Tab-separated table of C-alpha atoms in Angstrom:
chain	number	residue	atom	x	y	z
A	1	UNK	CA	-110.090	-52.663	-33.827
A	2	UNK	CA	-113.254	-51.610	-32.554
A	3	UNK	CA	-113.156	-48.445	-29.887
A	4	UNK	CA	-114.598	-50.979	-27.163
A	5	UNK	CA	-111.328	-53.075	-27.297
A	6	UNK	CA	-109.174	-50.234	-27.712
A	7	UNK	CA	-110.679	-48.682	-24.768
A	8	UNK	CA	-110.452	-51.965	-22.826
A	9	UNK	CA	-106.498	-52.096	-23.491
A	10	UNK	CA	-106.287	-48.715	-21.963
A	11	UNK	CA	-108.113	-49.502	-18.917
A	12	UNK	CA	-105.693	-52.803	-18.449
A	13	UNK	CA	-102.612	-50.517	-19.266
A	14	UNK	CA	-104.453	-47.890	-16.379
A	15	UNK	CA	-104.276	-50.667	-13.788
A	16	UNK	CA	-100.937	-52.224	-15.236
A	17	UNK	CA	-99.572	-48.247	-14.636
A	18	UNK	CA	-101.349	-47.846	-11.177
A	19	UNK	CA	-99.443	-51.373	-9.963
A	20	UNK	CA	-96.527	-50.039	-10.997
A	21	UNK	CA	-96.615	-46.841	-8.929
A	22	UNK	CA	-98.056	-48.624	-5.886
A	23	UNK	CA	-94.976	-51.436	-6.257
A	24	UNK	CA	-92.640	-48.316	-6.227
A	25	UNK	CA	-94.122	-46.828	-3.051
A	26	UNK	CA	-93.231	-50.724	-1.580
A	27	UNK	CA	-89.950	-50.542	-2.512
A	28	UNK	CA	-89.268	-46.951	-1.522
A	29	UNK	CA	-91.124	-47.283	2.073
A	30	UNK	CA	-91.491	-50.663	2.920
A	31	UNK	CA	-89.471	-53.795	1.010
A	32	UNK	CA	-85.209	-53.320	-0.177
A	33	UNK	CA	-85.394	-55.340	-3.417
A	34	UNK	CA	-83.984	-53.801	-6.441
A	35	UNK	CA	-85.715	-56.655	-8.216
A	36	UNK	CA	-89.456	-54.525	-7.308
A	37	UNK	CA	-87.927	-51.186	-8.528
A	38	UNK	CA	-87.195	-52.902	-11.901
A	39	UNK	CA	-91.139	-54.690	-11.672
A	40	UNK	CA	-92.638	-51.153	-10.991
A	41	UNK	CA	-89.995	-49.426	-13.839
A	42	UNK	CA	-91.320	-52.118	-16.274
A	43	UNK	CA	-94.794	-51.698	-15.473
A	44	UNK	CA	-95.115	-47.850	-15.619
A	45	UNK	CA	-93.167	-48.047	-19.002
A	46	UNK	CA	-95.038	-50.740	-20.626
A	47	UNK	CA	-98.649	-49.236	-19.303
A	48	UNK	CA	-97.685	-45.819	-21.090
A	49	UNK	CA	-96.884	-47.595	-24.471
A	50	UNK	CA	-99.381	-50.051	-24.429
A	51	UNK	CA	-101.324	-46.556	-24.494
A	52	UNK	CA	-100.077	-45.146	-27.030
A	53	UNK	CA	-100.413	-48.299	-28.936
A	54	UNK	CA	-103.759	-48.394	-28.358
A	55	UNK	CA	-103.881	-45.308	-29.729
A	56	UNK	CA	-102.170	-46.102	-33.089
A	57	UNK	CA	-104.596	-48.790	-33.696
A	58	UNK	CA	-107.552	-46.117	-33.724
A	59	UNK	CA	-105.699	-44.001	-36.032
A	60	UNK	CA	-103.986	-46.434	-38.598
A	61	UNK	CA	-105.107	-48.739	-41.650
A	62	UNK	CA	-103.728	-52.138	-40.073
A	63	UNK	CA	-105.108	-51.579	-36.308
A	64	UNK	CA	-105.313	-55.512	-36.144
A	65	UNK	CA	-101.084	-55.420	-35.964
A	66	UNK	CA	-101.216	-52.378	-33.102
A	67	UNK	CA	-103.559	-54.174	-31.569
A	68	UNK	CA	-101.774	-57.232	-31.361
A	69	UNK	CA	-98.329	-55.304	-29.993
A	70	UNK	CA	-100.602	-53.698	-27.242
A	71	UNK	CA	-102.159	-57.096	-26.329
A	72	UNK	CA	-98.432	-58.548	-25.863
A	73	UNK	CA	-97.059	-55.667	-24.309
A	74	UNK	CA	-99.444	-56.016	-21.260
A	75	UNK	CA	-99.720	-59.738	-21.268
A	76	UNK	CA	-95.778	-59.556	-21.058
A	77	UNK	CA	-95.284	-56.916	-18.663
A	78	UNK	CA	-97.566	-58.694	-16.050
A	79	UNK	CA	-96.284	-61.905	-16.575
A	80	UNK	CA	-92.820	-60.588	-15.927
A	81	UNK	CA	-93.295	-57.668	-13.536
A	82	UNK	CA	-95.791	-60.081	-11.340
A	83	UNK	CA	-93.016	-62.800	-11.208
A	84	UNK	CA	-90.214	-60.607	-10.268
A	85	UNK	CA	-92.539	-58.881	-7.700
A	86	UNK	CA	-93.383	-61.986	-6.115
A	87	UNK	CA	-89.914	-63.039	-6.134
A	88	UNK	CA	-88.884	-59.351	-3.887
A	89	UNK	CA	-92.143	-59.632	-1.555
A	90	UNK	CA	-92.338	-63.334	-0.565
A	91	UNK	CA	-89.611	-65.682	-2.493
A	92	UNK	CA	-92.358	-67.351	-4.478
A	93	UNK	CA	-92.601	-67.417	-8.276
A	94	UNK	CA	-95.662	-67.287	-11.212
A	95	UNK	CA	-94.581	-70.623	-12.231
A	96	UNK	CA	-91.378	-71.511	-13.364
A	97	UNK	CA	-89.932	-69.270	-16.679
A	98	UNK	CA	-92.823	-66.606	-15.827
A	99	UNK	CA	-90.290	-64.018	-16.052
A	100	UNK	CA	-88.055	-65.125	-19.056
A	101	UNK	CA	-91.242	-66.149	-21.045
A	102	UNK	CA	-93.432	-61.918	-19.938
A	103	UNK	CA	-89.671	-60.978	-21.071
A	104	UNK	CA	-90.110	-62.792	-24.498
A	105	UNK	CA	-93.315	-61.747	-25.290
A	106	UNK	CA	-92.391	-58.093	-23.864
A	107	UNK	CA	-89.411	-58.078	-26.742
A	108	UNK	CA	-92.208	-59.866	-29.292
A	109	UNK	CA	-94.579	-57.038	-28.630
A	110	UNK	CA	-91.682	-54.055	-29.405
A	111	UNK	CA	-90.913	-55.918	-32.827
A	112	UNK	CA	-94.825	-55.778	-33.336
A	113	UNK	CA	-94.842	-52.493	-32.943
A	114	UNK	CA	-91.876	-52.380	-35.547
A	115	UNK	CA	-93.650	-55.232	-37.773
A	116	UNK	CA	-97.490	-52.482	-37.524
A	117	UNK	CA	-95.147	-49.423	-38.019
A	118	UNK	CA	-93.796	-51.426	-41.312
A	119	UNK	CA	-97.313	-52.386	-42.473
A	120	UNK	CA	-98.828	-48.644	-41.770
A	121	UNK	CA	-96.072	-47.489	-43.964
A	122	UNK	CA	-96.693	-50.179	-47.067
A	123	UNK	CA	-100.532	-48.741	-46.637
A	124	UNK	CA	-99.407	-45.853	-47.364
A	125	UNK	CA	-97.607	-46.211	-50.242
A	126	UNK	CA	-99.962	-47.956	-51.658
């Protein structure tokens, strides 16, 4: 993975993290919906591992496989987060299964980070 990409994950995962704080401050000041306190949750988690993802992929011998896990992680997390968001602020929705399908690709990208954390160790022993 070249440092341009990697870089370009960690921006996304930057703006993924900022949402998340901003959709807290709505839900602490502004909107009651638990459903936007468990958006924001999800999107300040997934931001801070899709950075640290990104960051295996610079330092590991199959960075294609942590690359892939960060890619899902943030295509996931928005998909989900921006569907149960929408849902809290104005009863509208993605499109339908926006949620359960950023929740499926959120648990796809944790078993990718199990499936690159497999592969690093295979490298190793080779």
């Amino acid at each position: 993975m070249s440092d341009v990409a990697r870089l370009v994950l960690v921006m996304l995962a930057g703006f993924l993290g900022a949402m998340g704080v901003a959709l807290s401050a709505v839900a602490a000041h502004r909107v009651e919906a638990p459903a936007l306190v468990t958006a924001a949750n999800f999107m300040i988690l997934h931001a801070a591992a899709t950075i640290a993802v990104s960051a295996m992929a610079g330092r590991c011998r199959a960075p294609r496989a942590w690359a892939v896990a960060a890619g899902l992680m943030l295509a996931g997390t928005t998909l989900f987060a921006s569907d149960i968001a929408l849902r809290g602020l104005a009863d509208l929705r993605l499109f339908p299964m926006a949620a359960p399908t950023g929740g499926s690709l959120m648990i796809a990208a944790w078993l990718a980070v199990a499936a690159a954390a497999f592969l690093e160790l295979r490298c190793r022993a080779a």
